[in-house]
XYZ file of C-alpha atoms in Angstrom:
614
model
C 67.236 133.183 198.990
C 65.457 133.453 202.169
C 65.158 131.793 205.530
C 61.954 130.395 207.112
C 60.322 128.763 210.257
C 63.211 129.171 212.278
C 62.513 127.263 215.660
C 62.943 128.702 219.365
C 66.705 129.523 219.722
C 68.778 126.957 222.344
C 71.346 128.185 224.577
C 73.731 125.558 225.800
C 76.718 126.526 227.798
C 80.349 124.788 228.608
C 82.883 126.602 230.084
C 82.232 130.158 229.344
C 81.115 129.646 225.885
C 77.459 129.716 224.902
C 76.024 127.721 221.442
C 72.829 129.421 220.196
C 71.282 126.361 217.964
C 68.296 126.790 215.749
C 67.019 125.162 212.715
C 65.350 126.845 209.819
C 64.750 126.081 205.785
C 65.648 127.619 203.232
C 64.154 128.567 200.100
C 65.044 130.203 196.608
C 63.453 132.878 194.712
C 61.014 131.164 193.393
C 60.182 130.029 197.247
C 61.467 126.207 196.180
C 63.338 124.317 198.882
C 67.300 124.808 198.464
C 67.924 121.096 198.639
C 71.325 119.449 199.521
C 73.569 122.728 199.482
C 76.455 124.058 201.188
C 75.847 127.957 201.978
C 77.672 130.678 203.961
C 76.192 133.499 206.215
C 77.116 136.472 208.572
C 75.365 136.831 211.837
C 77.059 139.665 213.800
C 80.278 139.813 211.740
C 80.621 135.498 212.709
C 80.247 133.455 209.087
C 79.048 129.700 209.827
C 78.909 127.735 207.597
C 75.250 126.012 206.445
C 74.290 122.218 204.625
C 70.553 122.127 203.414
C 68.559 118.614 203.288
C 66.703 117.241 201.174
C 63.745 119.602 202.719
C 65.804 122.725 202.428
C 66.111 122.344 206.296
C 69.380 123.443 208.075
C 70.778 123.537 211.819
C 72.130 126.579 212.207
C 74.901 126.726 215.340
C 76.679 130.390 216.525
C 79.435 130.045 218.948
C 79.569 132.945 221.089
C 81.603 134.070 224.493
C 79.933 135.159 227.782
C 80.125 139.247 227.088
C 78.213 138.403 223.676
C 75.832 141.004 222.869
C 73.325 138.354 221.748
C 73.335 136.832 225.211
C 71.680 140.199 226.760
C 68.726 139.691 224.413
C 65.529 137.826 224.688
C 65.277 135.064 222.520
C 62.702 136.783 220.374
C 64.847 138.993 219.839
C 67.793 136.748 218.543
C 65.403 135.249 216.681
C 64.820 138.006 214.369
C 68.501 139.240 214.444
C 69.511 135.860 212.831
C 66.550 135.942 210.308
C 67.677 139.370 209.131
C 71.170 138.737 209.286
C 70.823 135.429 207.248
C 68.640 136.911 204.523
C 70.823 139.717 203.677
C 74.008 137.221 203.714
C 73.184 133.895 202.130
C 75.430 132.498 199.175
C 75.941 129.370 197.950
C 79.633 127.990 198.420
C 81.570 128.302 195.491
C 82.991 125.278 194.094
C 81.195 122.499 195.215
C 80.188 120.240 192.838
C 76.651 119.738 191.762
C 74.380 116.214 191.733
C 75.237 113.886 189.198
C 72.518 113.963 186.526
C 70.905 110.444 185.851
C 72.050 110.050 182.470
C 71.254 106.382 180.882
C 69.899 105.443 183.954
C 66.130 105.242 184.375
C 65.880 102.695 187.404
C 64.640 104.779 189.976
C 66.226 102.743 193.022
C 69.451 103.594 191.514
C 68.400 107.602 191.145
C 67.703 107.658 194.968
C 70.472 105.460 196.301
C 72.898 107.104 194.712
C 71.687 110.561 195.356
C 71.612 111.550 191.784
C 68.979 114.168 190.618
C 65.632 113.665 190.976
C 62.467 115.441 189.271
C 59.708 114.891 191.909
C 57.039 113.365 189.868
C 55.274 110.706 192.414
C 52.693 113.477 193.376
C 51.042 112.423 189.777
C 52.117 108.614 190.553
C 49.998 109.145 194.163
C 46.894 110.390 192.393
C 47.144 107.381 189.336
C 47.133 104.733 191.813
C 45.152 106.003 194.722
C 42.559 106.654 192.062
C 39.501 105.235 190.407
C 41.185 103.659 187.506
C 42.951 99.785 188.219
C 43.527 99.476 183.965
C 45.905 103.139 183.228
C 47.915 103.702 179.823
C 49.366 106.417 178.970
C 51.181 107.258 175.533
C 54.717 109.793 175.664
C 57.802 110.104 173.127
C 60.888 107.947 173.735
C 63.296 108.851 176.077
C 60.385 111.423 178.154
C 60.489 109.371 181.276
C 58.184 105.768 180.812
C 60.742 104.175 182.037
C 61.618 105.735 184.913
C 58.087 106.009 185.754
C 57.527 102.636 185.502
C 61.079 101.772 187.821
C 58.971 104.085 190.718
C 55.887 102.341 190.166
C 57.846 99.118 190.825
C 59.533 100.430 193.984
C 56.243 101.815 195.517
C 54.114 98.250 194.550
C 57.257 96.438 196.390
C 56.811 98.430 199.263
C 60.302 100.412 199.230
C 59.265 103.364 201.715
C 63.035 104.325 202.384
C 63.455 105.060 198.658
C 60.842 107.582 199.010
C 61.795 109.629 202.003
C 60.899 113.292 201.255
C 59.140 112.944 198.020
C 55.337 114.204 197.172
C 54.197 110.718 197.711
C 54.966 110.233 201.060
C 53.817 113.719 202.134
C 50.550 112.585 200.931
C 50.571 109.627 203.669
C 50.747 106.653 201.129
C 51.283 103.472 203.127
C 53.690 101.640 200.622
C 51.300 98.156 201.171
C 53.775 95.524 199.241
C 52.369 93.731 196.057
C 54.028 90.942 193.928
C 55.068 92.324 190.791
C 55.574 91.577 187.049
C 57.455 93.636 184.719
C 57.635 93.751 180.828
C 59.921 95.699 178.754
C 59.250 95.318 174.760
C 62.380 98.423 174.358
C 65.259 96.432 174.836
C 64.819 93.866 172.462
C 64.845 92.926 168.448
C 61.534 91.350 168.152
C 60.929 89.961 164.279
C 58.436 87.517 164.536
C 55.936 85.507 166.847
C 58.851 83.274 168.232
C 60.711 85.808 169.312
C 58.437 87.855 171.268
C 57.364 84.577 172.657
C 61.195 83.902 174.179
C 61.436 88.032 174.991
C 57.761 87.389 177.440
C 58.726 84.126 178.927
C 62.718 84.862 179.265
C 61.339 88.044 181.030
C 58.849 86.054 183.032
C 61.284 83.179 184.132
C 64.021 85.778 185.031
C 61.276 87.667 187.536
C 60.287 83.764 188.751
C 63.500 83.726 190.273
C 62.986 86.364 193.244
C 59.901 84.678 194.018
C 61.486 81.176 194.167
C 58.777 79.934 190.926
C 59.643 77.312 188.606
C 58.191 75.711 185.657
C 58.960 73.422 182.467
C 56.577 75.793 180.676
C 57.805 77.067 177.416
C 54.608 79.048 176.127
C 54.511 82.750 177.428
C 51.012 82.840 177.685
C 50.316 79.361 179.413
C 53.533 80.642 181.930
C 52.174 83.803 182.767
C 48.827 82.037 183.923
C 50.540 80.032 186.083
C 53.133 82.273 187.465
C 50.026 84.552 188.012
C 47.925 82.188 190.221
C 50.954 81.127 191.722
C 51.902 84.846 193.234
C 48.179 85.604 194.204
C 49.022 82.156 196.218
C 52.005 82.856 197.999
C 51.523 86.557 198.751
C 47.727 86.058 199.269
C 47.482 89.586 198.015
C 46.427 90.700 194.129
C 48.883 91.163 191.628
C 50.552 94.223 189.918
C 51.504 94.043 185.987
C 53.714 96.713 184.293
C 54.487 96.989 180.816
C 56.746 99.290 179.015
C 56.657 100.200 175.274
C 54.427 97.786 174.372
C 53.806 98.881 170.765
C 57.733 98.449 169.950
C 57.345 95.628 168.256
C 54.904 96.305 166.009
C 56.867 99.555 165.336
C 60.130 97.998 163.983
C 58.301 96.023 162.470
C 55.805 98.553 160.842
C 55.227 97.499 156.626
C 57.054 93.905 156.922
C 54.813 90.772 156.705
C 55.759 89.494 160.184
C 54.132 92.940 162.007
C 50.715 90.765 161.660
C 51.702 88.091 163.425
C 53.398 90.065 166.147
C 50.075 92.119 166.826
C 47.953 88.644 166.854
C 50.262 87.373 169.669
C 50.358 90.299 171.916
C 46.453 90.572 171.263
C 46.604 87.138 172.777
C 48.772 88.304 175.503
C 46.462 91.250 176.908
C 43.995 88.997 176.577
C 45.392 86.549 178.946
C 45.579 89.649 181.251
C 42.157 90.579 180.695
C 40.974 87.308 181.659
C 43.066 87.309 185.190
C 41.287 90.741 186.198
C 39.764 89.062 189.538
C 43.247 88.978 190.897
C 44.734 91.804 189.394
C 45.305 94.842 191.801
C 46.937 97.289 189.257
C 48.137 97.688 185.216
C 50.230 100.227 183.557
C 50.815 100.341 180.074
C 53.022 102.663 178.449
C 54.068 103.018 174.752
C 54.190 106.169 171.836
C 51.180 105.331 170.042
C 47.904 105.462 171.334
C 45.932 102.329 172.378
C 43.444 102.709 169.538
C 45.662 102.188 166.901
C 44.544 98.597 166.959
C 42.195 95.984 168.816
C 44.570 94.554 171.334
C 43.110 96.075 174.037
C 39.072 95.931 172.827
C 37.032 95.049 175.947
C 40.287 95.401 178.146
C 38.032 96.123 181.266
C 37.791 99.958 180.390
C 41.428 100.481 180.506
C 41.717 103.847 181.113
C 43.964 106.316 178.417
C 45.336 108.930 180.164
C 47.367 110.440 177.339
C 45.716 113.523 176.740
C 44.049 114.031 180.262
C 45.124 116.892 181.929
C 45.602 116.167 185.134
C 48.525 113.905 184.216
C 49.863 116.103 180.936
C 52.730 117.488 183.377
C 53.705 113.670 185.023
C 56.780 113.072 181.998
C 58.858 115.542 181.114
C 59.871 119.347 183.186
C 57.600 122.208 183.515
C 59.392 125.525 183.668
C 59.091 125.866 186.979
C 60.882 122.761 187.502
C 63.485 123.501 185.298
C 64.394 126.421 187.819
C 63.785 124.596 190.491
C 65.768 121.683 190.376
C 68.403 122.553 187.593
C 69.130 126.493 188.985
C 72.689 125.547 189.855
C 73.300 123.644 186.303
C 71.575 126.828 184.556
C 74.252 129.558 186.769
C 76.942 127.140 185.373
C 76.337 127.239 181.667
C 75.263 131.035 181.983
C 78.650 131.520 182.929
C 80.409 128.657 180.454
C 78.581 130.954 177.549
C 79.080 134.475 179.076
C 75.106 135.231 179.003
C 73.042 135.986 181.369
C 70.225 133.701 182.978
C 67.854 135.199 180.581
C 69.113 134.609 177.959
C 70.367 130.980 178.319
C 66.821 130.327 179.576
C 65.025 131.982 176.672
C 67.788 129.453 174.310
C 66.664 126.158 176.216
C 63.157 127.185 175.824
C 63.823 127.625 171.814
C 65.967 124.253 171.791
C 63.816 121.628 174.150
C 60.409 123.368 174.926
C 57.551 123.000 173.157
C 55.963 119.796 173.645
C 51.457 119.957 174.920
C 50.081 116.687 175.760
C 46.387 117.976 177.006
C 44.558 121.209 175.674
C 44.926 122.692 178.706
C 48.583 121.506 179.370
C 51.717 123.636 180.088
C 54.437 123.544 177.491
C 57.093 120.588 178.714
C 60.625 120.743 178.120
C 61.991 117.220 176.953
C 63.785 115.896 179.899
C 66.729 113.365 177.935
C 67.874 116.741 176.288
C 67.837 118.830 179.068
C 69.857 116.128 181.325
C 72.559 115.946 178.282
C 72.359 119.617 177.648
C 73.625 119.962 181.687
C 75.990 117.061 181.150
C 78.262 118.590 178.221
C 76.933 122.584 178.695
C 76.430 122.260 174.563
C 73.232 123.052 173.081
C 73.113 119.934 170.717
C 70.166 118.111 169.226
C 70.320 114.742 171.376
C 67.016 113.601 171.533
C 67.105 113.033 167.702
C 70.663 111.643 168.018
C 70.096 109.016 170.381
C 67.735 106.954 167.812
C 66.565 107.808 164.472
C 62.718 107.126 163.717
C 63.700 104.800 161.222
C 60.151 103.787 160.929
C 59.194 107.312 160.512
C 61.627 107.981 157.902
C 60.478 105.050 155.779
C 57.202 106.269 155.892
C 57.581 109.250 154.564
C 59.113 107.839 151.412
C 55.483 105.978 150.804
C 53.041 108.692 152.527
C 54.588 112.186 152.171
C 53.260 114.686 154.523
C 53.712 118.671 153.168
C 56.139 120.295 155.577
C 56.920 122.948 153.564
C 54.601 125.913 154.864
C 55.474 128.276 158.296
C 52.671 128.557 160.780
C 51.742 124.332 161.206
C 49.870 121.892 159.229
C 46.011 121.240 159.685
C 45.000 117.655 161.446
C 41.730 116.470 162.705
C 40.601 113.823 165.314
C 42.677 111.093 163.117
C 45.862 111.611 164.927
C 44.040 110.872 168.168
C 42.440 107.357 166.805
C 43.091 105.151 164.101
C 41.890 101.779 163.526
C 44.766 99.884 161.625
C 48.144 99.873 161.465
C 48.261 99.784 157.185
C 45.987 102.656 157.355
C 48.541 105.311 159.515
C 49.415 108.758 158.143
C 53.059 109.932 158.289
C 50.962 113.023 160.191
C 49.612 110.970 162.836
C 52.572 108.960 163.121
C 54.554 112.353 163.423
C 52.080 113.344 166.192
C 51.800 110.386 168.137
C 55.516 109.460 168.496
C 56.685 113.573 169.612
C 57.810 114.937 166.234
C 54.954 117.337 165.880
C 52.625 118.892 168.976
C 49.367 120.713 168.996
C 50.210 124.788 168.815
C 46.243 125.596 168.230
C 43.034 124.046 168.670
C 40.642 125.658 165.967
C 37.609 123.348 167.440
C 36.840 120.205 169.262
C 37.983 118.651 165.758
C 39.975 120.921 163.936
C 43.739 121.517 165.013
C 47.532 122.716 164.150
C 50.335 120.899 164.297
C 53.767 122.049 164.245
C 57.270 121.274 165.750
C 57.530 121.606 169.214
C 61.057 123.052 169.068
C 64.369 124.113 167.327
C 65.901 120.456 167.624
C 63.536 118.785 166.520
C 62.291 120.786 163.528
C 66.130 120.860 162.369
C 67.109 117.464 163.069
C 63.868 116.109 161.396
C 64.791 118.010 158.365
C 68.228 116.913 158.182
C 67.282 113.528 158.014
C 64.673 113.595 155.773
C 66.544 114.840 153.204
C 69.407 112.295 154.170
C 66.831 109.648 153.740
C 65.591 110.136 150.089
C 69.056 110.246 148.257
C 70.416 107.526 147.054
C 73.752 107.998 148.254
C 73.132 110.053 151.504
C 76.919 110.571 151.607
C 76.091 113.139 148.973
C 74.645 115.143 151.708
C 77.028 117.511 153.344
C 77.834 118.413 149.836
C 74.758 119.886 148.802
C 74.102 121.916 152.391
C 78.014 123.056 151.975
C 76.888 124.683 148.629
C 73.339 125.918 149.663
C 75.068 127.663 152.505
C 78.094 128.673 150.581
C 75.482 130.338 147.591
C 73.598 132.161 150.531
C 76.540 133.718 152.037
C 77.933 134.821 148.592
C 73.872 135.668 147.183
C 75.201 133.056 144.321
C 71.874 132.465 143.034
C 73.363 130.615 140.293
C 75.022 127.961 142.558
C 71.594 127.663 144.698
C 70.085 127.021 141.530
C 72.565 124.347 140.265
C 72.270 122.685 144.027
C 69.100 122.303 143.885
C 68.775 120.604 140.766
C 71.359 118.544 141.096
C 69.742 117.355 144.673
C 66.410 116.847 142.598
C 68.467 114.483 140.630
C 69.532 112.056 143.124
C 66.449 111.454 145.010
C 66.010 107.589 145.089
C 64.205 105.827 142.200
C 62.677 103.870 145.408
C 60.513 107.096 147.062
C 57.092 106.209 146.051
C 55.470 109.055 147.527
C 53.745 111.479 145.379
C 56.254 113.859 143.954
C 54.196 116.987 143.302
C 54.509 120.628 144.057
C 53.914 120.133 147.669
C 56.894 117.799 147.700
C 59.259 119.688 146.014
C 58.518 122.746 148.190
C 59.004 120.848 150.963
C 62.327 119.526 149.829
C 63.793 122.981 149.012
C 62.293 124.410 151.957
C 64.410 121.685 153.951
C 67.122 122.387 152.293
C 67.207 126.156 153.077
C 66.051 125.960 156.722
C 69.464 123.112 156.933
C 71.653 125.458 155.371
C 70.463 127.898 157.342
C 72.362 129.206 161.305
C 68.849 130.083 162.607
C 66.018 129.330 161.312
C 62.953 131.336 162.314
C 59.246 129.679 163.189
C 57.485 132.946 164.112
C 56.315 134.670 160.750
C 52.648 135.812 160.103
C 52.332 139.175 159.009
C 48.907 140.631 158.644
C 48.694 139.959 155.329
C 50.055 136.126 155.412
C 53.126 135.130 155.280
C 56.260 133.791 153.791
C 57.176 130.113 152.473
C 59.398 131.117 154.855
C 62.760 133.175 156.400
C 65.719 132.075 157.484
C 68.905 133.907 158.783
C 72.958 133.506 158.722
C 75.270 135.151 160.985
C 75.095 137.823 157.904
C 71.687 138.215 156.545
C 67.924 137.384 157.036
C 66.104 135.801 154.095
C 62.639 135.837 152.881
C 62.010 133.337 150.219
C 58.988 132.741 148.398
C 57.922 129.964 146.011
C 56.306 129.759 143.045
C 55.353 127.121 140.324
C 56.605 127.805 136.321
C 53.089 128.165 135.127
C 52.558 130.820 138.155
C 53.095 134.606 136.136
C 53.445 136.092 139.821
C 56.745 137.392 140.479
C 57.760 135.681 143.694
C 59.718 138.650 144.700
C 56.916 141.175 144.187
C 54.437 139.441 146.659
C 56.903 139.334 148.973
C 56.998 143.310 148.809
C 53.285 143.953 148.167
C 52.218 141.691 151.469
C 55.413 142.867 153.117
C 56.086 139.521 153.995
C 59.597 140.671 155.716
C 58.125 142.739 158.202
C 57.775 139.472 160.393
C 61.719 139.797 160.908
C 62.747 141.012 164.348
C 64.382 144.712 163.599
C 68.394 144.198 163.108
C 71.435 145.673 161.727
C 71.657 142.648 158.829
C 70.595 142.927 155.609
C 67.105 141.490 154.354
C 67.185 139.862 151.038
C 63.814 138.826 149.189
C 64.590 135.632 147.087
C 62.122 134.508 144.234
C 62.062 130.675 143.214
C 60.144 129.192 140.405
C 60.381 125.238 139.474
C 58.740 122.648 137.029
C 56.426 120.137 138.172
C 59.607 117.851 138.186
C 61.304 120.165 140.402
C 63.916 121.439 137.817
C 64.391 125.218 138.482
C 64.802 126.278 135.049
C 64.748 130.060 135.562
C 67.116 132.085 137.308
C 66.363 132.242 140.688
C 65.733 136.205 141.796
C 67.433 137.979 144.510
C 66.837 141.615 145.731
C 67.820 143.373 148.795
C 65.441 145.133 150.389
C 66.314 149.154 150.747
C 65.084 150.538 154.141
């Protein structure tokens, strides 16, 4: 830490004993404000005792008699004795206890009245509204911050300037002009039909009449929302602002059921209402996971403008790594300690775990901010962004459109995950892309790219329940990664052979998805990384690679797959392309396993093991 623009030292005497006040901020190594900290110094063998703001800005107060040396220097001089004296001596207090982290809350009033922690994002927020755009959407995962984002958008629009005290946006001189407001939230409830997402809009509507003292016998959403409209631009004499969250929720519980049609007609109907009210419109937000193409309800919307992929906003959800250090350093000095490692090295784990995620070309990687705040919460590096709701949707999917997940190194995608017309006509790969479970790793050209996991959670997680989902008892489950990883510990090739076999067996008669090579692959490929403690991503050698390696706490593996009517011997590619030279040099043992299976998926032959000799 360091101290900066410390102000002109005051001298105030009272009886024989002189106070030597100055102010000054404080800043960390990475030249961040130390926000709302208690710290301890030495000047001149005296400790005081220091609270930061919210600025990093403390007073600084040293009580001294009349024969203090101090007092027989100019203040210059004292000046730069406390600025050297405070940089050599700064700590932070031991014990005290650290903000609470906003967990389950994403109203942002609540954040900043409570003094919870706060990622600064309104410096993006500032530039979105201040802009050339009145129409903005933009598409992120679940739980990356919509909400939230949407809660400050509501505070700024209502004019709450105290809320905002010290933040980016009012540094940038925003003058917080008040607005009437609507909100919509399509995330918190079941919506199976027309009717009810015509009670979820006008419920919401007649709940948000109330503040502005509106009432109406009106009992269609659309015909309310006209009037409630024309009745705000009345009263406030100002143009209205309309924010809607998750808007394509809906139609994705609802994704392959007969109802999803009628849904999508009504909220076509709905953003068409909006469309027509533009003269008295002074801002709309949209947020959702999918993009806005993925059908006609927003066709002709007055331009709206999609700011998924543009870079200037591909850092607003989410934390950078610089803000991960920034505002989490205490949290991180905490579990470093919890886990005996050092800051390196519990940094280099959340990176693995929670990094990962590109939403422009040009973007820095973001960490997923629900898992970081629960990874500070419990100090356990657990997969909770998975957890905390299962793409259900996702998962049924994949049982009718099967997407190959079974090579290292990414899957090839063109401009179709960007854009697609109808919802009948989306790819488990687009889907995968659009809603977070797979990010862009490389753009080969303006319409060629690679797609991969973003990070260890989600890869694993995704696996797990995959295979979960196409068994027809998933209880079965446990069972067969028990035995995968009990066959890899003891190199029983014979059990991983039976395992597998038997799992083959008890896929559900109801998976229509082509079962081919690809899908079998994929299957055992899931089935190893699952079983496995650590499963590696970073392979290529410079002759290809592996299907792929995983390790246990005992022993890397470097599997290879072949089908029956393949005569290559599995094991000897892996030794002629050297496939295991891709694993980081250790102490534990490399062994090359050989797999061969029917187009059914039986393994018939005995699966090969060998351990490499070095």
């Amino acid at each position: 830490m360091k101290v900066i623009k410390l102000t002109e030292i005051e001298i105030i005497e009272t009886e024989n004993i002189y106070k030597l006040i100055t102010t000054c901020q404080i800043l960390d190594d990475l030249e961040n404000p130390v926000r709302l900290l208690a710290l301890s110094s030495f000047i001149l063998n005296n400790k005081i005792e220091l609270t930061t703001n919210e600025d990093g800005f403390t007073k600084i107060t040293l009580i001294q008699d009349k024969e203090s040396i101090l007092l027989k220097k100019t203040k210059e001089e004292i000046i730069l004795l406390f600025e050297l004296s405070l940089n050599s001596s700064l700590v932070i207090k031991k014990g005290q206890p650290l903000l609470k982290l906003p967990i389950g809350d994403s109203s942002f009033e609540n954040i900043r009245r409570n003094n919870l922690l706060y990622v600064d994002k309104t410096d993006y927020i500032y530039k979105m509204i201040t802009g050339n755009n009145k129409y903005c959407f933009i598409s992120r995962p679940r739980r990356f911050g919509k909400s939230l984002t949407v809660s400050t958008l509501e505070a700024i629009f209502k004019g709450r300037k105290k809320l905002f005290k010290g933040l980016d946006i009012e540094k940038n001189g925003y003058n917080f002009q008040e607005y009437p407001v609507i909100r919509l939230d399509f995330s918190s409830n079941k919506i199976t039909d027309k009717k009810s997402l015509n009670r979820v809009i006008l419920n919401s509507l007649e709940f948000q009449a109330e503040e502005y003292e509106y009432n109406s016998e009106i009992k269609d959403s659309i015909q309310y929302l006209q009037s409630f409209v024309r009745f705000l631009k009345k009263k406030f004499g100002r143009n209205l602002v309309i924010l809607i969250d998750e808007y394509d929720k809906p139609l994705l519980d609802n994704l392959g059921l007969k109802k999803r049609d009628e849904i999508q007609e009504e909220l076509k109907s709905f953003f068409t209402t909006i469309k027509s009210l533009n003269e008295i419109i002074h801002f709309v937000f949209i947020t959702g996971i999918t993009t806005l193409s993925n059908m006609d309800l927003f066709s002709g919307a007055n331009q709206i403008s999609d700011l998924s992929r543009d870079k200037r906003y591909s850092e607003m959800f989410g934390y950078t790594q610089q803000e991960l250090q920034k505002y989490f350093s205490n949290y991180i000095k905490v579990l470093s300690k919890e886990k005996q490692k050092s800051k390196e090295q519990i940094l280099d784990k959340i990176k693995s775990y929670y990094d990962g995620y590109t939403f422009s070309e040009t973007g820095k990687e973001i960490y997923n901010p629900y898992s970081i705040l629960r990874l500070f919460d419990v100090n356990e590096f657990k997969n909770y962004w998975f957890a905390s709701g299962t793409p259900t949707f996702l998962l049924n999917l994949l049982k009718v459109k099967f997407i190959n997940l079974s090579r290292e190194g990414g899957i090839q995608a063109d401009n179709e995950i960007f854009d697609f017309t109808k919802l009948e006509d989306l790819s488990a790969k687009t889907l995968m892309f659009q809603a977070g479970y797979l990010v862009i790793k490389k753009t080969i050209s303006e319409v060629e790219y690679i797609l991969d996991f973003p990070n260890t959670e989600v890869k694993s997680s995704f696996f797990d329940n995959f295979l979960k989902s196409i068994l027809d008892d998933s209880n079965l489950y446990p069972v067969f990664i028990k035995d995968v990883q009990k066959s890899l510990i003891n190199r029983d090739m014979a059990l991983l052979k039976a395992t597998f076999n038997s799992y083959i067996k008890r896929i559900s008669y109801t998976i229509s998805a082509k079962k081919d090579e690809a899908y079998f692959q994929t299957i055992f490929h899931c089935l190893m990384i699952c079983s496995a403690y650590y499963p590696n991503t970073e392979m290529a050698t410079n002759d290809g690679r592996s299907d792929h390696i995983i390790s246990t706490n005992e022993r890397h593996y470097c599997i290879e797959y072949k089908m029956q009517t393949n005569k290559e011997c599995p094991i000897q590619q892996i030794k002629d392309k050297e496939y295991y030279r891709a694993i980081q040099p250790t102490d534990k043992a490399i062994d090359l396993i050989g797999i061969k299976f029917e187009k059914n998926g039986n393994i018939v032959e005995d699966i090969l093991i060998e351990e490499l000799i070095r």
